[in-house]
Tab-separated table of C-alpha atoms and ligand atoms in Angstrom:
chain	number	residue	atom	x	y	z
O	147	UNK	CA	-176.323	76.034	145.322
O	148	UNK	CA	-179.332	78.066	146.338
O	149	UNK	CA	-181.504	79.067	143.438
O	150	UNK	CA	-182.207	82.749	142.864
O	151	UNK	CA	-185.692	84.179	143.123
O	152	UNK	CA	-187.377	84.750	139.789
O	153	UNK	CA	-188.585	88.075	141.225
O	154	UNK	CA	-185.091	89.335	140.412
O	155	UNK	CA	-185.699	89.372	136.647
O	156	UNK	CA	-187.113	92.371	134.857
O	157	UNK	CA	-189.788	91.596	132.281
O	158	UNK	CA	-187.272	91.987	129.451
O	159	UNK	CA	-184.773	89.709	131.187
O	160	UNK	CA	-187.476	87.086	131.734
O	161	UNK	CA	-188.533	87.322	128.097
O	162	UNK	CA	-184.997	86.864	126.748
O	163	UNK	CA	-184.375	84.045	129.181
O	164	UNK	CA	-187.463	82.157	127.999
O	165	UNK	CA	-186.705	82.845	124.330
O	166	UNK	CA	-183.222	81.473	124.819
O	167	UNK	CA	-184.788	78.175	125.865
O	168	UNK	CA	-187.077	78.146	122.856
O	169	UNK	CA	-190.230	79.343	124.570
O	170	UNK	CA	-192.572	81.820	122.964
O	171	UNK	CA	-192.608	85.458	123.976
O	172	UNK	CA	-196.155	85.366	125.329
O	173	UNK	CA	-195.041	82.932	128.040
O	174	UNK	CA	-193.235	85.791	129.731
O	175	UNK	CA	-196.507	87.726	130.015
O	176	UNK	CA	-198.246	84.703	131.450
O	177	UNK	CA	-195.525	84.009	133.997
O	178	UNK	CA	-195.380	87.699	134.951
O	179	UNK	CA	-199.133	87.745	135.507
O	180	UNK	CA	-198.971	84.693	137.764
O	181	UNK	CA	-196.113	86.197	139.738
O	182	UNK	CA	-197.326	89.732	140.288
O	183	UNK	CA	-201.100	89.759	139.765
O	184	UNK	CA	-202.237	86.308	140.823
O	185	UNK	CA	-199.283	86.077	143.179
O	186	UNK	CA	-198.733	82.330	143.281
O	187	UNK	CA	-195.979	80.909	145.450
O	188	UNK	CA	-195.264	77.834	143.320
O	189	UNK	CA	-194.527	77.521	139.587
O	190	UNK	CA	-196.862	74.483	139.474
O	191	UNK	CA	-199.815	76.812	140.117
O	192	UNK	CA	-199.274	78.598	136.793
O	193	UNK	CA	-202.223	76.859	135.163
O	194	UNK	CA	-201.939	78.070	131.584
O	195	UNK	CA	-198.184	77.617	131.358
O	196	UNK	CA	-197.149	74.310	129.789
O	197	UNK	CA	-195.450	71.625	131.850
O	198	UNK	CA	-192.112	71.938	130.039
O	199	UNK	CA	-191.884	75.611	130.788
O	200	UNK	CA	-192.840	75.112	134.432
O	201	UNK	CA	-190.178	72.454	134.778
O	202	UNK	CA	-187.588	74.731	133.207
O	203	UNK	CA	-188.484	77.594	135.537
O	204	UNK	CA	-188.414	75.346	138.586
O	205	UNK	CA	-185.033	73.931	137.551
O	206	UNK	CA	-183.461	77.375	137.526
O	207	UNK	CA	-185.392	79.530	139.965
O	208	UNK	CA	-187.510	79.599	143.053
O	209	UNK	CA	-190.234	82.148	143.671
O	210	UNK	CA	-189.617	82.897	147.316
O	211	UNK	CA	-186.336	82.882	149.181
O	212	UNK	CA	-187.176	84.980	152.235
O	213	UNK	CA	-188.408	83.312	155.362
O	214	UNK	CA	-190.497	85.292	157.802
O	215	UNK	CA	-188.597	85.357	161.065
O	216	UNK	CA	-190.599	87.822	163.140
O	217	UNK	CA	-193.444	90.215	162.560
O	218	UNK	CA	-194.597	93.012	164.824
O	219	UNK	CA	-197.822	94.948	164.379
O	220	UNK	CA	-198.102	98.382	165.887
O	221	UNK	CA	-201.289	100.010	167.141
O	222	UNK	CA	-201.079	102.610	164.359
O	223	UNK	CA	-201.082	99.875	161.730
O	224	UNK	CA	-197.347	99.839	161.080
O	225	UNK	CA	-196.054	96.323	160.564
O	226	UNK	CA	-192.426	95.416	160.850
O	227	UNK	CA	-191.140	92.235	159.238
O	228	UNK	CA	-187.841	90.591	159.950
O	229	UNK	CA	-186.858	88.226	157.143
O	230	UNK	CA	-184.215	85.563	157.049
O	231	UNK	CA	-182.255	85.382	153.801
O	232	UNK	CA	-181.027	82.172	152.227
O	233	UNK	CA	-177.640	82.590	153.876
O	234	UNK	CA	-179.129	83.174	157.316
O	235	UNK	CA	-178.700	86.950	157.356
O	236	UNK	CA	-181.620	88.924	158.739
O	237	UNK	CA	-183.108	91.969	157.070
O	238	UNK	CA	-186.133	94.069	157.744
O	239	UNK	CA	-189.008	95.662	155.944
O	240	UNK	CA	-191.639	98.032	157.280
O	241	UNK	CA	-195.222	98.554	156.117
O	242	UNK	CA	-196.711	101.906	157.023
O	243	UNK	CA	-200.342	102.898	156.739
O	244	UNK	CA	-200.478	106.474	155.582
O	245	UNK	CA	-203.333	108.769	154.702
O	246	UNK	CA	-202.240	108.547	151.097
O	247	UNK	CA	-201.854	104.774	150.924
O	248	UNK	CA	-199.755	101.831	151.996
O	249	UNK	CA	-196.062	102.476	151.998
O	250	UNK	CA	-193.247	99.953	152.296
O	251	UNK	CA	-189.692	100.724	153.402
O	252	UNK	CA	-187.151	98.284	151.956
O	253	UNK	CA	-183.626	97.266	152.830
O	254	UNK	CA	-180.982	97.127	150.089
O	255	UNK	CA	-177.882	95.754	151.822
O	256	UNK	CA	-176.972	93.628	154.821
O	257	UNK	CA	-175.331	96.409	156.861
O	258	UNK	CA	-173.896	99.582	155.350
O	259	UNK	CA	-170.364	100.747	154.619
O	260	UNK	CA	-170.977	104.467	154.566
O	261	UNK	CA	-170.712	104.575	158.353
O	262	UNK	CA	-172.561	107.776	159.224
O	263	UNK	CA	-171.813	108.595	162.836
O	264	UNK	CA	-175.450	108.889	163.943
O	265	UNK	CA	-176.727	105.734	162.248
O	266	UNK	CA	-176.764	102.252	163.677
O	267	UNK	CA	-176.509	100.707	160.191
O	268	UNK	CA	-172.979	101.940	160.091
O	269	UNK	CA	-172.211	99.841	163.153
O	270	UNK	CA	-172.937	96.778	161.090
O	271	UNK	CA	-170.443	96.893	158.229
O	272	UNK	CA	-171.913	95.706	154.975
O	273	UNK	CA	-171.641	91.965	154.611
O	274	UNK	CA	-173.288	91.868	151.214
O	275	UNK	CA	-175.616	93.521	148.746
O	276	UNK	CA	-179.153	92.245	148.408
O	277	UNK	CA	-180.019	90.859	144.992
O	278	UNK	CA	-182.762	92.556	142.997
O	279	UNK	CA	-184.937	89.517	143.766
O	280	UNK	CA	-184.440	89.916	147.498
O	281	UNK	CA	-185.470	93.548	147.321
O	282	UNK	CA	-188.552	92.836	145.176
O	283	UNK	CA	-189.482	89.953	147.440
O	284	UNK	CA	-189.742	92.297	150.414
O	285	UNK	CA	-192.560	94.076	148.590
O	286	UNK	CA	-194.143	90.772	147.570
O	287	UNK	CA	-194.052	89.430	151.133
O	288	UNK	CA	-195.836	92.523	152.369
O	289	UNK	CA	-198.339	92.300	149.515
O	290	UNK	CA	-199.004	88.629	150.338
O	291	UNK	CA	-199.519	89.617	153.982
O	292	UNK	CA	-202.117	92.164	152.810
O	293	UNK	CA	-203.706	89.615	150.461
O	294	UNK	CA	-204.310	87.293	153.390
O	295	UNK	CA	-206.627	89.825	155.009
O	296	UNK	CA	-208.691	89.872	151.782
O	297	UNK	CA	-209.346	93.581	151.942
O	298	UNK	CA	-208.086	94.230	148.432
O	299	UNK	CA	-205.269	96.380	149.762
O	300	UNK	CA	-202.276	97.041	147.566
O	301	UNK	CA	-198.837	98.393	148.343
O	302	UNK	CA	-199.041	101.833	146.766
O	303	UNK	CA	-195.810	103.558	147.812
O	304	UNK	CA	-192.221	102.430	148.267
O	305	UNK	CA	-189.372	104.141	150.093
O	306	UNK	CA	-185.838	102.835	149.711
O	307	UNK	CA	-184.783	103.973	153.158
O	308	UNK	CA	-184.078	100.773	155.022
O	309	UNK	CA	-180.614	99.547	155.873
O	310	UNK	CA	-177.955	100.092	153.259
O	311	UNK	CA	-176.873	102.636	150.689
O	312	UNK	CA	-178.980	101.945	147.596
O	313	UNK	CA	-176.495	103.626	145.250
O	314	UNK	CA	-173.792	101.280	146.509
O	315	UNK	CA	-175.946	98.475	145.062
O	316	UNK	CA	-176.863	100.391	141.953
O	317	UNK	CA	-177.528	97.734	139.305
O	318	UNK	CA	-179.782	95.709	141.594
O	319	UNK	CA	-181.578	98.861	142.689
O	320	UNK	CA	-182.336	99.801	139.097
O	321	UNK	CA	-183.640	96.322	138.255
O	322	UNK	CA	-185.768	96.411	141.406
O	323	UNK	CA	-187.266	99.754	140.403
O	324	UNK	CA	-188.026	98.537	136.918
O	325	UNK	CA	-189.706	95.404	138.235
O	326	UNK	CA	-191.987	97.125	140.730
O	327	UNK	CA	-192.878	99.884	138.267
O	328	UNK	CA	-193.794	97.489	135.474
O	329	UNK	CA	-197.358	98.225	134.377
O	330	UNK	CA	-198.127	94.602	133.704
O	331	UNK	CA	-197.402	93.697	137.321
O	332	UNK	CA	-197.219	95.663	140.566
O	333	UNK	CA	-197.420	98.894	138.578
O	334	UNK	CA	-196.216	101.141	141.390
O	335	UNK	CA	-195.935	104.560	139.805
O	336	UNK	CA	-192.523	106.214	139.835
O	337	UNK	CA	-193.912	109.278	141.610
O	338	UNK	CA	-194.842	106.991	144.483
O	339	UNK	CA	-191.327	105.627	144.878
O	340	UNK	CA	-188.542	107.437	146.749
O	341	UNK	CA	-184.896	106.425	146.822
O	342	UNK	CA	-182.732	107.929	149.562
O	343	UNK	CA	-178.960	108.253	149.185
O	344	UNK	CA	-176.199	109.501	151.425
O	345	UNK	CA	-175.019	111.441	148.397
O	346	UNK	CA	-172.900	109.320	146.046
O	347	UNK	CA	-172.514	112.081	143.469
O	348	UNK	CA	-171.453	109.911	140.527
O	349	UNK	CA	-174.452	107.679	141.000
O	350	UNK	CA	-176.824	110.637	141.326
O	351	UNK	CA	-175.682	111.626	137.835
O	352	UNK	CA	-176.098	108.095	136.526
O	353	UNK	CA	-179.524	107.934	138.134
O	354	UNK	CA	-180.538	111.194	136.452
O	355	UNK	CA	-179.419	109.786	133.095
O	356	UNK	CA	-181.309	106.534	133.697
O	357	UNK	CA	-184.532	108.580	133.649
O	358	UNK	CA	-186.486	106.223	135.901
O	359	UNK	CA	-188.965	108.913	136.931
O	360	UNK	CA	-188.808	108.088	140.625
O	361	UNK	CA	-188.223	110.526	143.482
O	362	UNK	CA	-184.800	111.126	144.912
O	363	UNK	CA	-183.995	112.126	148.493
O	364	UNK	CA	-180.495	113.131	149.517
O	365	UNK	CA	-179.301	112.877	153.111
O	366	UNK	CA	-177.567	116.193	153.625
O	367	UNK	CA	-177.889	116.636	157.400
O	368	UNK	CA	-175.453	119.561	157.586
O	369	UNK	CA	-175.070	122.870	155.713
O	370	UNK	CA	-171.247	123.019	155.595
O	371	UNK	CA	-168.350	120.646	154.992
O	372	UNK	CA	-166.842	120.863	158.431
O	373	UNK	CA	-170.009	119.770	160.161
O	374	UNK	CA	-171.063	117.299	157.493
O	375	UNK	CA	-167.706	115.548	157.569
O	376	UNK	CA	-168.037	115.278	161.327
O	377	UNK	CA	-171.354	113.459	161.108
O	378	UNK	CA	-171.004	111.758	157.714
O	379	UNK	CA	-167.498	110.679	156.839
O	380	UNK	CA	-168.500	110.169	153.187
O	381	UNK	CA	-168.330	113.962	152.976
O	382	UNK	CA	-164.540	113.784	152.988
O	383	UNK	CA	-164.602	111.936	149.658
O	384	UNK	CA	-167.657	113.731	148.308
O	385	UNK	CA	-167.854	117.250	149.744
O	386	UNK	CA	-170.954	119.409	149.573
O	387	UNK	CA	-169.820	121.299	146.437
O	388	UNK	CA	-169.505	118.059	144.511
O	389	UNK	CA	-172.819	116.815	145.855
O	390	UNK	CA	-174.543	120.058	144.898
O	391	UNK	CA	-173.125	119.841	141.378
O	392	UNK	CA	-174.603	116.366	141.044
O	393	UNK	CA	-177.918	117.580	142.479
O	394	UNK	CA	-177.985	120.466	139.995
O	395	UNK	CA	-177.310	118.046	137.174
O	396	UNK	CA	-180.153	115.844	138.429
O	397	UNK	CA	-182.552	118.798	138.691
O	398	UNK	CA	-181.662	120.052	135.249
O	399	UNK	CA	-181.825	116.675	133.609
O	400	UNK	CA	-184.975	115.267	135.212
O	401	UNK	CA	-186.968	118.388	135.929
O	402	UNK	CA	-188.173	116.683	139.086
O	403	UNK	CA	-188.165	118.022	142.607
O	404	UNK	CA	-185.658	116.661	145.063
O	405	UNK	CA	-185.944	116.062	148.802
O	406	UNK	CA	-183.118	117.199	151.046
O	407	UNK	CA	-183.174	115.120	154.215
O	408	UNK	CA	-181.969	116.795	157.373
O	409	UNK	CA	-181.933	114.962	160.694
O	410	UNK	CA	-182.116	117.406	163.559
O	411	UNK	CA	-179.442	116.611	166.142
O	412	UNK	CA	-179.636	118.570	169.360
O	413	UNK	CA	-177.006	121.333	169.543
O	414	UNK	CA	-175.091	119.804	166.640
O	415	UNK	CA	-176.855	120.980	163.482
O	416	UNK	CA	-180.118	122.473	164.748
O	417	UNK	CA	-179.252	126.096	165.489
O	418	UNK	CA	-180.553	129.146	163.702
O	419	UNK	CA	-177.182	129.747	162.061
O	420	UNK	CA	-177.370	126.260	160.539
O	421	UNK	CA	-180.842	126.930	159.186
O	422	UNK	CA	-179.637	130.176	157.635
O	423	UNK	CA	-176.609	128.462	156.122
O	424	UNK	CA	-178.829	125.719	154.728
O	425	UNK	CA	-181.194	128.281	153.230
O	426	UNK	CA	-178.216	130.009	151.630
O	427	UNK	CA	-176.916	126.716	150.232
O	428	UNK	CA	-180.293	125.991	148.676
O	429	UNK	CA	-181.127	129.529	147.629
O	430	UNK	CA	-180.562	128.933	143.928
O	431	UNK	CA	-182.547	125.694	144.063
O	432	UNK	CA	-185.599	126.958	145.939
O	433	UNK	CA	-188.092	125.936	143.328
O	434	UNK	CA	-186.991	122.339	143.161
O	435	UNK	CA	-185.740	121.361	146.607
O	436	UNK	CA	-187.894	120.421	149.549
O	437	UNK	CA	-186.193	120.120	152.924
O	438	UNK	CA	-187.505	117.275	155.033
O	439	UNK	CA	-186.697	117.691	158.720
O	440	UNK	CA	-186.328	114.285	160.365
O	441	UNK	CA	-186.624	113.661	164.092
O	442	UNK	CA	-183.578	111.756	165.260
O	443	UNK	CA	-184.119	108.278	166.590
O	444	UNK	CA	-181.522	107.931	169.334
O	445	UNK	CA	-179.005	105.110	169.026
O	446	UNK	CA	-177.432	103.741	172.215
O	447	UNK	CA	-173.960	103.518	170.706
O	448	UNK	CA	-174.097	107.096	169.491
O	449	UNK	CA	-174.958	108.756	172.787
O	450	UNK	CA	-173.322	112.011	171.668
O	451	UNK	CA	-176.472	112.635	169.619
O	452	UNK	CA	-179.871	113.488	170.955
O	453	UNK	CA	-183.125	114.483	169.406
O	454	UNK	CA	-183.626	118.233	169.042
O	455	UNK	CA	-186.007	120.017	171.358
O	456	UNK	CA	-189.440	120.844	169.985
O	457	UNK	CA	-188.707	124.562	170.094
O	458	UNK	CA	-185.496	124.121	168.088
O	459	UNK	CA	-187.362	122.128	165.452
O	460	UNK	CA	-189.985	124.830	165.233
O	461	UNK	CA	-187.402	127.609	165.042
O	462	UNK	CA	-185.413	125.729	162.390
O	463	UNK	CA	-188.570	125.181	160.365
O	464	UNK	CA	-189.633	128.813	160.672
O	465	UNK	CA	-186.215	130.124	159.691
O	466	UNK	CA	-186.179	128.029	156.524
O	467	UNK	CA	-189.743	129.056	155.692
O	468	UNK	CA	-188.903	132.713	156.168
O	469	UNK	CA	-186.041	132.309	153.719
O	470	UNK	CA	-188.476	130.948	151.151
O	471	UNK	CA	-187.372	127.327	151.406
O	472	UNK	CA	-189.996	124.633	151.052
O	473	UNK	CA	-189.873	122.522	154.212
O	474	UNK	CA	-191.772	119.672	155.836
O	475	UNK	CA	-191.320	117.507	158.898
O	476	UNK	CA	-191.630	113.784	159.052
O	477	UNK	CA	-194.175	111.869	161.056
O	478	UNK	CA	-192.990	108.866	162.960
O	479	UNK	CA	-194.599	105.491	162.671
O	480	UNK	CA	-194.641	102.482	164.897
O	481	UNK	CA	-192.621	103.914	167.751
O	482	UNK	CA	-194.246	101.370	170.059
O	483	UNK	CA	-192.727	98.476	168.122
O	484	UNK	CA	-189.245	99.753	167.392
O	485	UNK	CA	-190.284	100.249	163.816
O	486	UNK	CA	-187.217	102.199	162.937
O	487	UNK	CA	-185.733	100.236	160.057
O	488	UNK	CA	-182.929	98.299	161.625
O	489	UNK	CA	-183.917	98.187	165.252
O	490	UNK	CA	-185.376	94.735	165.223
O	491	UNK	CA	-182.576	93.096	163.307
O	492	UNK	CA	-180.008	94.704	165.536
O	493	UNK	CA	-181.763	93.388	168.586
O	494	UNK	CA	-181.878	89.930	167.122
O	495	UNK	CA	-178.186	89.856	166.487
O	496	UNK	CA	-177.582	91.359	169.918
O	497	UNK	CA	-175.745	94.344	168.531
O	498	UNK	CA	-178.134	96.408	170.659
O	499	UNK	CA	-177.944	98.937	167.904
O	500	UNK	CA	-180.898	101.000	166.919
O	501	UNK	CA	-181.242	102.240	163.426
O	502	UNK	CA	-182.839	105.004	161.548
O	503	UNK	CA	-186.508	105.449	161.154
O	504	UNK	CA	-188.034	103.769	158.161
O	505	UNK	CA	-190.368	106.530	157.416
O	506	UNK	CA	-192.411	107.273	154.372
O	507	UNK	CA	-192.654	110.354	152.311
O	508	UNK	CA	-192.905	113.854	153.596
O	509	UNK	CA	-195.714	114.434	156.031
O	510	UNK	CA	-196.385	117.942	157.088
O	511	UNK	CA	-197.398	117.942	160.740
O	512	UNK	CA	-198.194	121.578	161.093
N	196	SAH	N1	-178.373	105.024	153.117
N	196	SAH	C1	-179.373	105.879	152.604
N	196	SAH	C2	-180.769	105.331	152.788
N	196	SAH	C3	-181.070	104.667	154.066
N	196	SAH	S1	-181.068	105.721	155.453
N	196	SAH	C4	-179.241	107.263	153.211
N	196	SAH	O1	-178.445	107.435	154.118
N	196	SAH	O2	-179.901	108.156	152.721
N	196	SAH	C5	-182.594	106.597	155.277
N	196	SAH	C6	-182.635	107.882	156.065
N	196	SAH	O3	-182.661	107.604	157.477
N	196	SAH	C7	-181.416	108.761	155.829
N	196	SAH	O4	-181.792	110.116	155.638
N	196	SAH	C8	-180.656	108.601	157.105
N	196	SAH	O5	-179.784	109.660	157.346
N	196	SAH	C9	-181.772	108.493	158.128
N	196	SAH	N2	-181.337	107.972	159.420
N	196	SAH	C10	-180.314	107.156	159.701
N	196	SAH	N3	-180.213	106.930	161.023
N	196	SAH	C11	-181.209	107.627	161.611
N	196	SAH	C12	-181.647	107.796	162.961
N	196	SAH	N4	-181.041	107.183	163.956
N	196	SAH	N5	-182.717	108.583	163.180
N	196	SAH	C13	-183.367	109.186	162.152
N	196	SAH	N6	-183.015	109.058	160.858
N	196	SAH	C14	-181.942	108.296	160.594
N	197	SF4	FE1	-175.638	103.908	155.630
N	197	SF4	FE2	-177.667	105.636	155.265
N	197	SF4	FE3	-177.013	104.763	157.727
N	197	SF4	FE4	-175.392	106.438	156.478
N	197	SF4	S1	-177.507	106.875	157.137
N	197	SF4	S2	-174.781	104.579	157.579
N	197	SF4	S3	-175.615	105.760	154.369
N	197	SF4	S4	-177.830	103.554	156.041
């Protein structure tokens, strides 16, 4: 059996695990420091940890399980990694250089079962969830890549916007967030982490209750049920009213702002009437919702969808603004290397699918 990566344990889980084997509590701090600050790739390098403990760790865990399959560097500094998992599946991770720091987009599942009609992930039905260790390791691999250049660069931001529906892999997502936020290790602040969901209302509520202090983005993409069901079939099970109730609960409970993601699809959801309807839908949440307009990345298999014209984007933006809605548009990264999360993997498995853009936080381009 393949051993799991130790990156999958939260600090508390690691501590209880070591205690259970009769090791002292401080060992957990030492091991954590070697993993996340000194970033060793072998337990044997943990110099101040005693031999018995190292042997125990090595008997039960490995540090790294991902194998680098391909890496592409774009002229704008975006780097796309394709990793091979233990079971041979391929996943991808994107590093983006932003004005505000270094942002990594991670994958949470192999494929996705939500099946949105514009997204290539949906073409690849989910074959499994990633473990918390596999998600953390994506960040570690990127950090190790940065370490190699010896420029003292650290991953500062994380977006959970790669392939998969993070809330369909909830427990592992939460462990992942706790691990990367841990102050004794990577210490990535919650305000620099964004999780994007297609809108699993029950999980939005659970997430609000979990009080993780990270940002939430919800893929709305349409202002009414008829249209949303057409482009996102999840809307049949969780219609907009139910989603909005969950969003209101989240806003009330966390007192944080929320991002509403809206991909602009030419002549489908990008007309003035849609902007007005969206403004109306968000009117009671103006203070706390920011609409992020996303340029569509065309997918061969979904040729019914095209990217909106520049003028439509502008008009949509202006209409929302005029209605008092806070709105931004997203910058694209790495277009010269297919850096949309998903494109590379799809190519490799000859599905010729192209996936969504793995893009970082809101970037106002005007
Ligand atoms: N499953 C989650 C997170 C991953 S998708 C979700 O759907 O929110 C991250 C974002 O990329 C979502 O807003 C999604 O709608 C968007 N996306 C998917 N396919 C895209 C494409 N072809 N072009 C642009 N954005 C896309
Ligand atoms: Fe899955 Fe998100 Fe793609 Fe929808 S947009 S199919 S939820 S990855």
